[in-house]
Amino acid sequence: MNMQLLSSLITQTLVYSAPLILTALGGVFSERSGIVNVGLEGIMVMGAFTSVVFNLSFADQLGAMTPWFGVLAGGAAGVIFALLHAVATVHFRADHIISGTVMNLLAPPLTIFLIKVIYGKGQTDTIQQQFGYFSFPGLSKIPVIGDLFFNNTSLPAYFAILVAVISWFIIFKTKFGLRLRSVGENPLAADTLGINVYALRYSGVLISGFLGGMGGAIFAQSIAGRFASTTIAGQGFISMAAMIFGKWNPLGAMGAAIFFGFAQNLSIAGANLPLISEIPDVYLQAAPYVLTIVVLVLFLGKAAAPKADGVNYIKSK
């Protein structure tokens, strides 16, 4: 394998990993607070839709910075959509799986309806301002390593990796993180210590919405380039698998998301790789989803989720 091919493989793996990392981190925050969020797929859909509409509307004014502002817009949309899940599970004590499933069922038809209202057709136009490739000044000049990791690479992926490191610090090294984990492990004990269980669970779900919305926005603006009903097709569920594979740890989730990003990239780059090029395309395209199922089967029973994950809390009088 030559250096150019290896560099391209790493770069494209990072491109596909960035949305998965952010969305998986969102799942970590939500489930560390005790709220199961299977609605990550729907949150990504809303984030992708909002970012593309924002991009098409403000590209002329914002120029090359449009995709980054689109990411913030997608994150804001994710927060609003996740609020539905928070209200349903925290205050109305709805079943977490059912609430998340409703979110996943609601998002695609809602966004397609809005697109038809706004644009009069079933999908948006292709955005003009997309996430391109970025070379890090200085670092890209390092022999071998610079060419592989820092030259013509994905800046959103390094942003997502930075967010993963910050998330790890917040969850395991700050007072907020300790309290968040406490309400996910034993909300009654946390409540007796004066911790507002409801507020922290709301925080976990809303952070999940923000990160998942950003993940959808990055996917739409770096990979899809437009929005349609099939733009987000399973990435939210893959992110959930990465969260479980990573054992609800931000750094573990990041590593698992990069692994799944590599699996997604194989369906694109596999034709240029020795041995893999002999595998039919249909198997390579199905590989990320098959791996998701395998990971869930192998690790769901063995990985230790927060003890109160999925358990509704009723405040004692």
C-alpha atoms as a PDB file:
ATOM      1  CA  MET A   1       0.000   0.000   0.000  1.00  0.00           C
ATOM      2  CA  ASN A   2       1.550   3.309  -1.056  1.00  0.00           C
ATOM      3  CA  MET A   3       1.637   6.384   1.152  1.00  0.00           C
ATOM      4  CA  GLN A   4      -0.880   8.317  -0.913  1.00  0.00           C
ATOM      5  CA  LEU A   5      -3.466   5.544  -0.652  1.00  0.00           C
ATOM      6  CA  LEU A   6      -2.851   5.141   3.081  1.00  0.00           C
ATOM      7  CA  SER A   7      -3.173   8.892   3.620  1.00  0.00           C
ATOM      8  CA  SER A   8      -6.459   8.931   1.690  1.00  0.00           C
ATOM      9  CA  LEU A   9      -7.773   5.982   3.716  1.00  0.00           C
ATOM     10  CA  ILE A  10      -6.974   7.723   7.023  1.00  0.00           C
ATOM     11  CA  THR A  11      -8.454  11.023   5.887  1.00  0.00           C
ATOM     12  CA  GLN A  12     -11.720   9.491   4.694  1.00  0.00           C
ATOM     13  CA  THR A  13     -11.966   7.417   7.860  1.00  0.00           C
ATOM     14  CA  LEU A  14     -11.736  10.646   9.863  1.00  0.00           C
ATOM     15  CA  VAL A  15     -14.397  12.258   7.650  1.00  0.00           C
ATOM     16  CA  TYR A  16     -16.852   9.429   8.367  1.00  0.00           C
ATOM     17  CA  SER A  17     -15.868   9.227  12.037  1.00  0.00           C
ATOM     18  CA  ALA A  18     -16.528  12.865  12.995  1.00  0.00           C
ATOM     19  CA  PRO A  19     -20.373  12.673  13.028  1.00  0.00           C
ATOM     20  CA  LEU A  20     -20.273   9.335  14.833  1.00  0.00           C
ATOM     21  CA  ILE A  21     -17.897  10.617  17.535  1.00  0.00           C
ATOM     22  CA  LEU A  22     -20.045  13.632  18.392  1.00  0.00           C
ATOM     23  CA  THR A  23     -23.307  11.672  18.381  1.00  0.00           C
ATOM     24  CA  ALA A  24     -21.823   8.845  20.468  1.00  0.00           C
ATOM     25  CA  LEU A  25     -20.606  11.433  22.981  1.00  0.00           C
ATOM     26  CA  GLY A  26     -24.139  12.770  23.137  1.00  0.00           C
ATOM     27  CA  GLY A  27     -25.352   9.298  24.002  1.00  0.00           C
ATOM     28  CA  VAL A  28     -22.735   9.063  26.760  1.00  0.00           C
ATOM     29  CA  PHE A  29     -23.958  12.252  28.439  1.00  0.00           C
ATOM     30  CA  SER A  30     -27.595  11.186  28.243  1.00  0.00           C
ATOM     31  CA  GLU A  31     -27.095   7.667  29.554  1.00  0.00           C
ATOM     32  CA  ARG A  32     -24.643   8.747  32.236  1.00  0.00           C
ATOM     33  CA  SER A  33     -27.555  10.801  33.603  1.00  0.00           C
ATOM     34  CA  GLY A  34     -29.813   7.740  33.515  1.00  0.00           C
ATOM     35  CA  ILE A  35     -31.822   8.519  30.350  1.00  0.00           C
ATOM     36  CA  VAL A  36     -31.593   6.022  27.500  1.00  0.00           C
ATOM     37  CA  ASN A  37     -31.581   7.944  24.239  1.00  0.00           C
ATOM     38  CA  VAL A  38     -32.346   5.739  21.254  1.00  0.00           C
ATOM     39  CA  GLY A  39     -33.563   8.893  19.508  1.00  0.00           C
ATOM     40  CA  LEU A  40     -30.030   9.836  18.406  1.00  0.00           C
ATOM     41  CA  GLU A  41     -30.959   8.986  14.831  1.00  0.00           C
ATOM     42  CA  GLY A  42     -33.855  11.436  14.875  1.00  0.00           C
ATOM     43  CA  ILE A  43     -31.681  14.098  16.494  1.00  0.00           C
ATOM     44  CA  MET A  44     -29.084  13.672  13.744  1.00  0.00           C
ATOM     45  CA  VAL A  45     -31.825  14.026  11.123  1.00  0.00           C
ATOM     46  CA  MET A  46     -32.978  17.320  12.631  1.00  0.00           C
ATOM     47  CA  GLY A  47     -29.414  18.588  12.893  1.00  0.00           C
ATOM     48  CA  ALA A  48     -28.654  17.654   9.293  1.00  0.00           C
ATOM     49  CA  PHE A  49     -31.840  19.252   7.992  1.00  0.00           C
ATOM     50  CA  THR A  50     -31.350  22.489   9.931  1.00  0.00           C
ATOM     51  CA  SER A  51     -27.696  22.841   8.948  1.00  0.00           C
ATOM     52  CA  VAL A  52     -28.417  22.401   5.239  1.00  0.00           C
ATOM     53  CA  VAL A  53     -31.286  24.901   5.284  1.00  0.00           C
ATOM     54  CA  PHE A  54     -29.074  27.333   7.207  1.00  0.00           C
ATOM     55  CA  ASN A  55     -26.222  26.758   4.788  1.00  0.00           C
ATOM     56  CA  LEU A  56     -28.381  27.402   1.732  1.00  0.00           C
ATOM     57  CA  SER A  57     -29.842  30.530   3.324  1.00  0.00           C
ATOM     58  CA  PHE A  58     -26.679  32.230   4.606  1.00  0.00           C
ATOM     59  CA  ALA A  59     -23.814  30.978   2.424  1.00  0.00           C
ATOM     60  CA  ASP A  60     -23.580  34.287   0.563  1.00  0.00           C
ATOM     61  CA  GLN A  61     -23.261  36.273   3.785  1.00  0.00           C
ATOM     62  CA  LEU A  62     -21.008  33.962   5.808  1.00  0.00           C
ATOM     63  CA  GLY A  63     -18.781  32.504   3.097  1.00  0.00           C
ATOM     64  CA  ALA A  64     -16.331  29.790   4.104  1.00  0.00           C
ATOM     65  CA  MET A  65     -17.457  29.921   7.764  1.00  0.00           C
ATOM     66  CA  THR A  66     -20.998  28.877   6.809  1.00  0.00           C
ATOM     67  CA  PRO A  67     -20.547  25.150   7.606  1.00  0.00           C
ATOM     68  CA  TRP A  68     -19.325  25.924  11.131  1.00  0.00           C
ATOM     69  CA  PHE A  69     -22.276  28.191  11.810  1.00  0.00           C
ATOM     70  CA  GLY A  70     -24.411  25.445  10.294  1.00  0.00           C
ATOM     71  CA  VAL A  71     -23.005  23.040  12.882  1.00  0.00           C
ATOM     72  CA  LEU A  72     -24.130  25.385  15.668  1.00  0.00           C
ATOM     73  CA  ALA A  73     -27.566  25.698  14.050  1.00  0.00           C
ATOM     74  CA  GLY A  74     -27.789  21.909  13.828  1.00  0.00           C
ATOM     75  CA  GLY A  75     -26.796  21.618  17.478  1.00  0.00           C
ATOM     76  CA  ALA A  76     -29.497  24.112  18.474  1.00  0.00           C
ATOM     77  CA  ALA A  77     -32.095  22.131  16.521  1.00  0.00           C
ATOM     78  CA  GLY A  78     -30.894  18.974  18.258  1.00  0.00           C
ATOM     79  CA  VAL A  79     -31.403  20.605  21.660  1.00  0.00           C
ATOM     80  CA  ILE A  80     -34.966  21.611  20.805  1.00  0.00           C
ATOM     81  CA  PHE A  81     -35.794  18.143  19.495  1.00  0.00           C
ATOM     82  CA  ALA A  82     -34.119  16.418  22.463  1.00  0.00           C
ATOM     83  CA  LEU A  83     -36.229  18.550  24.799  1.00  0.00           C
ATOM     84  CA  LEU A  84     -39.238  16.468  23.726  1.00  0.00           C
ATOM     85  CA  HIS A  85     -37.445  13.332  24.912  1.00  0.00           C
ATOM     86  CA  ALA A  86     -36.393  14.995  28.162  1.00  0.00           C
ATOM     87  CA  VAL A  87     -39.909  16.153  28.994  1.00  0.00           C
ATOM     88  CA  ALA A  88     -41.388  12.754  28.119  1.00  0.00           C
ATOM     89  CA  THR A  89     -38.910  10.702  30.148  1.00  0.00           C
ATOM     90  CA  VAL A  90     -38.034  12.961  33.085  1.00  0.00           C
ATOM     91  CA  HIS A  91     -41.330  14.672  33.861  1.00  0.00           C
ATOM     92  CA  PHE A  92     -43.924  12.347  32.365  1.00  0.00           C
ATOM     93  CA  ARG A  93     -41.857   9.222  33.114  1.00  0.00           C
ATOM     94  CA  ALA A  94     -42.494   7.701  29.706  1.00  0.00           C
ATOM     95  CA  ASP A  95     -40.669   4.563  28.646  1.00  0.00           C
ATOM     96  CA  HIS A  96     -37.288   5.704  27.330  1.00  0.00           C
ATOM     97  CA  ILE A  97     -37.196   3.279  24.405  1.00  0.00           C
ATOM     98  CA  ILE A  98     -40.687   4.202  23.226  1.00  0.00           C
ATOM     99  CA  SER A  99     -39.996   7.922  23.507  1.00  0.00           C
ATOM    100  CA  GLY A 100     -36.752   7.611  21.542  1.00  0.00           C
ATOM    101  CA  THR A 101     -38.424   5.459  18.904  1.00  0.00           C
ATOM    102  CA  VAL A 102     -41.147   8.068  18.447  1.00  0.00           C
ATOM    103  CA  MET A 103     -38.426  10.674  17.894  1.00  0.00           C
ATOM    104  CA  ASN A 104     -36.840   8.511  15.218  1.00  0.00           C
ATOM    105  CA  LEU A 105     -40.196   8.005  13.515  1.00  0.00           C
ATOM    106  CA  LEU A 106     -41.123  11.686  13.743  1.00  0.00           C
ATOM    107  CA  ALA A 107     -37.961  13.335  12.412  1.00  0.00           C
ATOM    108  CA  PRO A 108     -37.785  12.072   8.770  1.00  0.00           C
ATOM    109  CA  PRO A 109     -41.393  12.828   7.721  1.00  0.00           C
ATOM    110  CA  LEU A 110     -41.321  16.165   9.580  1.00  0.00           C
ATOM    111  CA  THR A 111     -38.181  17.311   7.783  1.00  0.00           C
ATOM    112  CA  ILE A 112     -39.411  16.144   4.364  1.00  0.00           C
ATOM    113  CA  PHE A 113     -42.695  17.989   4.931  1.00  0.00           C
ATOM    114  CA  LEU A 114     -40.780  21.147   5.824  1.00  0.00           C
ATOM    115  CA  ILE A 115     -38.563  20.787   2.750  1.00  0.00           C
ATOM    116  CA  LYS A 116     -41.617  20.519   0.504  1.00  0.00           C
ATOM    117  CA  VAL A 117     -43.082  23.607   2.169  1.00  0.00           C
ATOM    118  CA  ILE A 118     -39.843  25.592   1.824  1.00  0.00           C
ATOM    119  CA  TYR A 119     -38.479  24.366  -1.513  1.00  0.00           C
ATOM    120  CA  GLY A 120     -41.452  22.719  -3.173  1.00  0.00           C
ATOM    121  CA  LYS A 121     -39.676  19.400  -3.741  1.00  0.00           C
ATOM    122  CA  GLY A 122     -38.564  16.310  -1.845  1.00  0.00           C
ATOM    123  CA  GLN A 123     -34.943  17.276  -1.224  1.00  0.00           C
ATOM    124  CA  THR A 124     -32.793  20.374  -0.925  1.00  0.00           C
ATOM    125  CA  ASP A 125     -30.323  21.714  -3.441  1.00  0.00           C
ATOM    126  CA  THR A 126     -26.647  20.869  -3.004  1.00  0.00           C
ATOM    127  CA  ILE A 127     -24.934  23.268  -0.642  1.00  0.00           C
ATOM    128  CA  GLN A 128     -22.124  25.406  -2.041  1.00  0.00           C
ATOM    129  CA  GLN A 129     -20.154  25.839   1.201  1.00  0.00           C
ATOM    130  CA  GLN A 130     -19.052  22.411   2.422  1.00  0.00           C
ATOM    131  CA  PHE A 131     -16.380  21.208   4.801  1.00  0.00           C
ATOM    132  CA  GLY A 132     -13.336  20.743   2.630  1.00  0.00           C
ATOM    133  CA  TYR A 133      -9.891  19.511   3.548  1.00  0.00           C
ATOM    134  CA  PHE A 134      -7.554  21.308   5.928  1.00  0.00           C
ATOM    135  CA  SER A 135      -3.785  21.242   6.369  1.00  0.00           C
ATOM    136  CA  PHE A 136      -2.416  22.108   9.806  1.00  0.00           C
ATOM    137  CA  PRO A 137       0.316  24.758   9.566  1.00  0.00           C
ATOM    138  CA  GLY A 138       3.635  23.296  10.659  1.00  0.00           C
ATOM    139  CA  LEU A 139       2.277  19.865  11.563  1.00  0.00           C
ATOM    140  CA  SER A 140       1.604  19.001   7.920  1.00  0.00           C
ATOM    141  CA  LYS A 141       5.348  19.396   7.212  1.00  0.00           C
ATOM    142  CA  ILE A 142       6.377  16.617   9.611  1.00  0.00           C
ATOM    143  CA  PRO A 143       7.795  13.710   7.578  1.00  0.00           C
ATOM    144  CA  VAL A 144       5.420  10.772   7.121  1.00  0.00           C
ATOM    145  CA  ILE A 145       3.173  11.612  10.097  1.00  0.00           C
ATOM    146  CA  GLY A 146       2.341  15.031   8.690  1.00  0.00           C
ATOM    147  CA  ASP A 147       1.317  13.587   5.341  1.00  0.00           C
ATOM    148  CA  LEU A 148      -0.782  10.867   6.966  1.00  0.00           C
ATOM    149  CA  PHE A 149      -2.622  12.820   9.659  1.00  0.00           C
ATOM    150  CA  PHE A 150      -2.266  16.569   9.207  1.00  0.00           C
ATOM    151  CA  ASN A 151      -2.173  17.290   5.478  1.00  0.00           C
ATOM    152  CA  ASN A 152      -5.449  17.660   3.534  1.00  0.00           C
ATOM    153  CA  THR A 153      -7.351  16.115   6.415  1.00  0.00           C
ATOM    154  CA  SER A 154     -10.728  16.570   8.109  1.00  0.00           C
ATOM    155  CA  LEU A 155     -10.820  19.495  10.534  1.00  0.00           C
ATOM    156  CA  PRO A 156     -14.279  18.487  11.924  1.00  0.00           C
ATOM    157  CA  ALA A 157     -12.796  15.123  12.912  1.00  0.00           C
ATOM    158  CA  TYR A 158     -10.095  16.777  15.013  1.00  0.00           C
ATOM    159  CA  PHE A 159     -12.765  19.049  16.470  1.00  0.00           C
ATOM    160  CA  ALA A 160     -14.755  15.941  17.435  1.00  0.00           C
ATOM    161  CA  ILE A 161     -11.665  14.328  18.987  1.00  0.00           C
ATOM    162  CA  LEU A 162     -11.070  17.499  21.020  1.00  0.00           C
ATOM    163  CA  VAL A 163     -14.698  17.447  22.181  1.00  0.00           C
ATOM    164  CA  ALA A 164     -14.226  13.798  23.230  1.00  0.00           C
ATOM    165  CA  VAL A 165     -11.216  14.696  25.379  1.00  0.00           C
ATOM    166  CA  ILE A 166     -13.087  17.637  26.931  1.00  0.00           C
ATOM    167  CA  SER A 167     -16.122  15.405  27.546  1.00  0.00           C
ATOM    168  CA  TRP A 168     -13.947  12.858  29.352  1.00  0.00           C
ATOM    169  CA  PHE A 169     -12.551  15.605  31.566  1.00  0.00           C
ATOM    170  CA  ILE A 170     -16.027  16.983  32.302  1.00  0.00           C
ATOM    171  CA  ILE A 171     -17.544  13.604  33.158  1.00  0.00           C
ATOM    172  CA  PHE A 172     -14.692  12.235  35.276  1.00  0.00           C
ATOM    173  CA  LYS A 173     -12.865  15.295  36.618  1.00  0.00           C
ATOM    174  CA  THR A 174     -15.490  17.943  37.419  1.00  0.00           C
ATOM    175  CA  LYS A 175     -18.203  18.379  40.033  1.00  0.00           C
ATOM    176  CA  PHE A 176     -20.853  18.486  37.307  1.00  0.00           C
ATOM    177  CA  GLY A 177     -19.614  15.182  35.900  1.00  0.00           C
ATOM    178  CA  LEU A 178     -19.602  13.540  39.329  1.00  0.00           C
ATOM    179  CA  ARG A 179     -23.176  14.651  39.944  1.00  0.00           C
ATOM    180  CA  LEU A 180     -24.236  13.561  36.466  1.00  0.00           C
ATOM    181  CA  ARG A 181     -22.807  10.097  37.054  1.00  0.00           C
ATOM    182  CA  SER A 182     -24.375   9.921  40.497  1.00  0.00           C
ATOM    183  CA  VAL A 183     -27.909  10.445  39.201  1.00  0.00           C
ATOM    184  CA  GLY A 184     -27.246   7.761  36.589  1.00  0.00           C
ATOM    185  CA  GLU A 185     -26.083   5.294  39.205  1.00  0.00           C
ATOM    186  CA  ASN A 186     -28.291   6.010  42.223  1.00  0.00           C
ATOM    187  CA  PRO A 187     -30.683   8.951  41.829  1.00  0.00           C
ATOM    188  CA  LEU A 188     -32.283   8.429  45.241  1.00  0.00           C
ATOM    189  CA  ALA A 189     -28.930   8.708  47.021  1.00  0.00           C
ATOM    190  CA  ALA A 190     -28.056  11.751  44.928  1.00  0.00           C
ATOM    191  CA  ASP A 191     -31.386  13.358  45.803  1.00  0.00           C
ATOM    192  CA  THR A 192     -30.844  12.847  49.522  1.00  0.00           C
ATOM    193  CA  LEU A 193     -27.554  14.750  49.164  1.00  0.00           C
ATOM    194  CA  GLY A 194     -29.377  17.737  47.716  1.00  0.00           C
ATOM    195  CA  ILE A 195     -28.587  17.080  44.050  1.00  0.00           C
ATOM    196  CA  ASN A 196     -31.361  18.085  41.639  1.00  0.00           C
ATOM    197  CA  VAL A 197     -31.886  14.811  39.788  1.00  0.00           C
ATOM    198  CA  TYR A 198     -34.371  16.231  37.303  1.00  0.00           C
ATOM    199  CA  ALA A 199     -32.148  19.174  36.370  1.00  0.00           C
ATOM    200  CA  LEU A 200     -29.135  16.950  35.767  1.00  0.00           C
ATOM    201  CA  ARG A 201     -31.120  14.495  33.691  1.00  0.00           C
ATOM    202  CA  TYR A 202     -32.446  17.358  31.615  1.00  0.00           C
ATOM    203  CA  SER A 203     -28.861  18.565  31.212  1.00  0.00           C
ATOM    204  CA  GLY A 204     -27.664  15.147  30.051  1.00  0.00           C
ATOM    205  CA  VAL A 205     -30.404  14.813  27.443  1.00  0.00           C
ATOM    206  CA  LEU A 206     -30.022  18.383  26.152  1.00  0.00           C
ATOM    207  CA  ILE A 207     -26.239  18.022  25.845  1.00  0.00           C
ATOM    208  CA  SER A 208     -26.972  14.808  23.986  1.00  0.00           C
ATOM    209  CA  GLY A 209     -29.245  16.755  21.636  1.00  0.00           C
ATOM    210  CA  PHE A 210     -26.614  19.430  21.022  1.00  0.00           C
ATOM    211  CA  LEU A 211     -23.841  16.958  20.237  1.00  0.00           C
ATOM    212  CA  GLY A 212     -26.112  14.719  18.150  1.00  0.00           C
ATOM    213  CA  GLY A 213     -27.406  17.723  16.204  1.00  0.00           C
ATOM    214  CA  MET A 214     -23.822  18.793  15.510  1.00  0.00           C
ATOM    215  CA  GLY A 215     -23.033  15.257  14.369  1.00  0.00           C
ATOM    216  CA  GLY A 216     -25.907  15.331  11.885  1.00  0.00           C
ATOM    217  CA  ALA A 217     -24.838  18.779  10.687  1.00  0.00           C
ATOM    218  CA  ILE A 218     -21.270  17.664  10.045  1.00  0.00           C
ATOM    219  CA  PHE A 219     -22.456  14.572   8.181  1.00  0.00           C
ATOM    220  CA  ALA A 220     -24.738  16.637   5.941  1.00  0.00           C
ATOM    221  CA  GLN A 221     -22.128  19.301   5.219  1.00  0.00           C
ATOM    222  CA  SER A 222     -19.081  17.075   4.745  1.00  0.00           C
ATOM    223  CA  ILE A 223     -20.451  13.848   3.252  1.00  0.00           C
ATOM    224  CA  ALA A 224     -24.000  14.229   1.906  1.00  0.00           C
ATOM    225  CA  GLY A 225     -23.854  17.825   0.651  1.00  0.00           C
ATOM    226  CA  ARG A 226     -27.642  18.150   0.721  1.00  0.00           C
ATOM    227  CA  PHE A 227     -30.617  16.852   2.694  1.00  0.00           C
ATOM    228  CA  ALA A 228     -33.086  14.150   1.687  1.00  0.00           C
ATOM    229  CA  SER A 229     -35.017  11.457   3.504  1.00  0.00           C
ATOM    230  CA  THR A 230     -32.057   9.064   3.181  1.00  0.00           C
ATOM    231  CA  THR A 231     -29.292  11.478   4.233  1.00  0.00           C
ATOM    232  CA  ILE A 232     -29.104  10.050   7.748  1.00  0.00           C
ATOM    233  CA  ALA A 233     -29.505   6.310   7.330  1.00  0.00           C
ATOM    234  CA  GLY A 234     -28.450   4.438  10.436  1.00  0.00           C
ATOM    235  CA  GLN A 235     -25.657   6.713  11.666  1.00  0.00           C
ATOM    236  CA  GLY A 236     -27.506   7.370  14.924  1.00  0.00           C
ATOM    237  CA  PHE A 237     -27.774   3.658  15.658  1.00  0.00           C
ATOM    238  CA  ILE A 238     -24.117   3.130  14.755  1.00  0.00           C
ATOM    239  CA  SER A 239     -23.279   5.908  17.223  1.00  0.00           C
ATOM    240  CA  MET A 240     -25.257   4.077  19.916  1.00  0.00           C
ATOM    241  CA  ALA A 241     -23.254   0.947  19.204  1.00  0.00           C
ATOM    242  CA  ALA A 242     -20.044   2.996  19.502  1.00  0.00           C
ATOM    243  CA  MET A 243     -21.225   4.310  22.871  1.00  0.00           C
ATOM    244  CA  ILE A 244     -21.879   0.778  24.133  1.00  0.00           C
ATOM    245  CA  PHE A 245     -18.665  -0.583  22.608  1.00  0.00           C
ATOM    246  CA  GLY A 246     -16.824   2.264  24.345  1.00  0.00           C
ATOM    247  CA  LYS A 247     -18.454   1.354  27.678  1.00  0.00           C
ATOM    248  CA  TRP A 248     -20.090   4.750  28.186  1.00  0.00           C
ATOM    249  CA  ASN A 249     -16.654   6.378  28.339  1.00  0.00           C
ATOM    250  CA  PRO A 250     -16.072   9.378  26.023  1.00  0.00           C
ATOM    251  CA  LEU A 251     -12.626   8.194  24.946  1.00  0.00           C
ATOM    252  CA  GLY A 252     -13.835   4.647  24.435  1.00  0.00           C
ATOM    253  CA  ALA A 253     -16.807   5.902  22.426  1.00  0.00           C
ATOM    254  CA  MET A 254     -14.437   7.999  20.313  1.00  0.00           C
ATOM    255  CA  GLY A 255     -12.248   4.985  19.545  1.00  0.00           C
ATOM    256  CA  ALA A 256     -15.257   2.844  18.670  1.00  0.00           C
ATOM    257  CA  ALA A 257     -16.655   5.610  16.436  1.00  0.00           C
ATOM    258  CA  ILE A 258     -13.360   5.788  14.545  1.00  0.00           C
ATOM    259  CA  PHE A 259     -13.543   2.015  14.070  1.00  0.00           C
ATOM    260  CA  PHE A 260     -17.066   2.286  12.658  1.00  0.00           C
ATOM    261  CA  GLY A 261     -15.974   5.242  10.524  1.00  0.00           C
ATOM    262  CA  PHE A 262     -13.283   3.019   9.060  1.00  0.00           C
ATOM    263  CA  ALA A 263     -15.905   0.359   8.337  1.00  0.00           C
ATOM    264  CA  GLN A 264     -18.081   2.925   6.545  1.00  0.00           C
ATOM    265  CA  ASN A 265     -15.118   4.145   4.544  1.00  0.00           C
ATOM    266  CA  LEU A 266     -14.365   0.625   3.325  1.00  0.00           C
ATOM    267  CA  SER A 267     -17.484   0.691   1.157  1.00  0.00           C
ATOM    268  CA  ILE A 268     -15.974   3.680  -0.666  1.00  0.00           C
ATOM    269  CA  ALA A 269     -12.256   2.985  -0.612  1.00  0.00           C
ATOM    270  CA  GLY A 270     -12.407  -0.809  -0.685  1.00  0.00           C
ATOM    271  CA  ALA A 271     -12.144  -0.945  -4.479  1.00  0.00           C
ATOM    272  CA  ASN A 272      -8.584   0.416  -4.239  1.00  0.00           C
ATOM    273  CA  LEU A 273      -7.353  -1.878  -1.468  1.00  0.00           C
ATOM    274  CA  PRO A 274      -5.654  -5.246  -1.966  1.00  0.00           C
ATOM    275  CA  LEU A 275      -7.834  -8.274  -1.124  1.00  0.00           C
ATOM    276  CA  ILE A 276     -10.752  -6.062  -0.018  1.00  0.00           C
ATOM    277  CA  SER A 277     -11.306  -5.013  -3.648  1.00  0.00           C
ATOM    278  CA  GLU A 278     -12.283  -8.621  -4.392  1.00  0.00           C
ATOM    279  CA  ILE A 279     -15.232  -8.448  -1.973  1.00  0.00           C
ATOM    280  CA  PRO A 280     -18.546  -7.531  -3.690  1.00  0.00           C
ATOM    281  CA  ASP A 281     -19.620  -3.937  -3.088  1.00  0.00           C
ATOM    282  CA  VAL A 282     -22.921  -4.954  -1.504  1.00  0.00           C
ATOM    283  CA  TYR A 283     -21.074  -6.693   1.352  1.00  0.00           C
ATOM    284  CA  LEU A 284     -18.828  -3.702   1.953  1.00  0.00           C
ATOM    285  CA  GLN A 285     -21.823  -1.365   2.029  1.00  0.00           C
ATOM    286  CA  ALA A 286     -23.552  -3.599   4.563  1.00  0.00           C
ATOM    287  CA  ALA A 287     -20.414  -4.015   6.708  1.00  0.00           C
ATOM    288  CA  PRO A 288     -20.990  -1.036   9.085  1.00  0.00           C
ATOM    289  CA  TYR A 289     -24.522  -2.180   9.901  1.00  0.00           C
ATOM    290  CA  VAL A 290     -23.509  -5.817  10.320  1.00  0.00           C
ATOM    291  CA  LEU A 291     -20.697  -4.733  12.619  1.00  0.00           C
ATOM    292  CA  THR A 292     -23.201  -2.655  14.602  1.00  0.00           C
ATOM    293  CA  ILE A 293     -25.386  -5.713  15.179  1.00  0.00           C
ATOM    294  CA  VAL A 294     -22.386  -7.869  16.062  1.00  0.00           C
ATOM    295  CA  VAL A 295     -21.098  -5.312  18.568  1.00  0.00           C
ATOM    296  CA  LEU A 296     -24.515  -4.989  20.198  1.00  0.00           C
ATOM    297  CA  VAL A 297     -24.884  -8.780  20.465  1.00  0.00           C
ATOM    298  CA  LEU A 298     -21.380  -9.324  21.836  1.00  0.00           C
ATOM    299  CA  PHE A 299     -21.006  -6.339  24.142  1.00  0.00           C
ATOM    300  CA  LEU A 300     -24.486  -5.236  25.241  1.00  0.00           C
ATOM    301  CA  GLY A 301     -24.723  -7.918  27.905  1.00  0.00           C
ATOM    302  CA  LYS A 302     -21.107  -7.564  29.023  1.00  0.00           C
ATOM    303  CA  ALA A 303     -20.705  -3.786  29.106  1.00  0.00           C
ATOM    304  CA  ALA A 304     -21.861  -2.326  32.404  1.00  0.00           C
ATOM    305  CA  ALA A 305     -24.261   0.539  31.796  1.00  0.00           C
ATOM    306  CA  PRO A 306     -25.025   3.048  34.578  1.00  0.00           C
ATOM    307  CA  LYS A 307     -27.157   1.190  37.125  1.00  0.00           C
ATOM    308  CA  ALA A 308     -30.139   3.561  36.887  1.00  0.00           C
ATOM    309  CA  ASP A 309     -29.937   3.868  33.092  1.00  0.00           C
ATOM    310  CA  GLY A 310     -33.487   3.705  31.750  1.00  0.00           C
ATOM    311  CA  VAL A 311     -35.048   3.800  35.223  1.00  0.00           C
ATOM    312  CA  ASN A 312     -37.511   6.617  35.796  1.00  0.00           C
ATOM    313  CA  TYR A 313     -37.117   8.530  39.025  1.00  0.00           C
ATOM    314  CA  ILE A 314     -40.001   9.697  41.176  1.00  0.00           C
ATOM    315  CA  LYS A 315     -38.954  12.267  43.745  1.00  0.00           C
ATOM    316  CA  SER A 316     -39.831  11.269  47.293  1.00  0.00           C
ATOM    317  CA  LYS A 317     -42.150  13.533  49.240  1.00  0.00           C
END
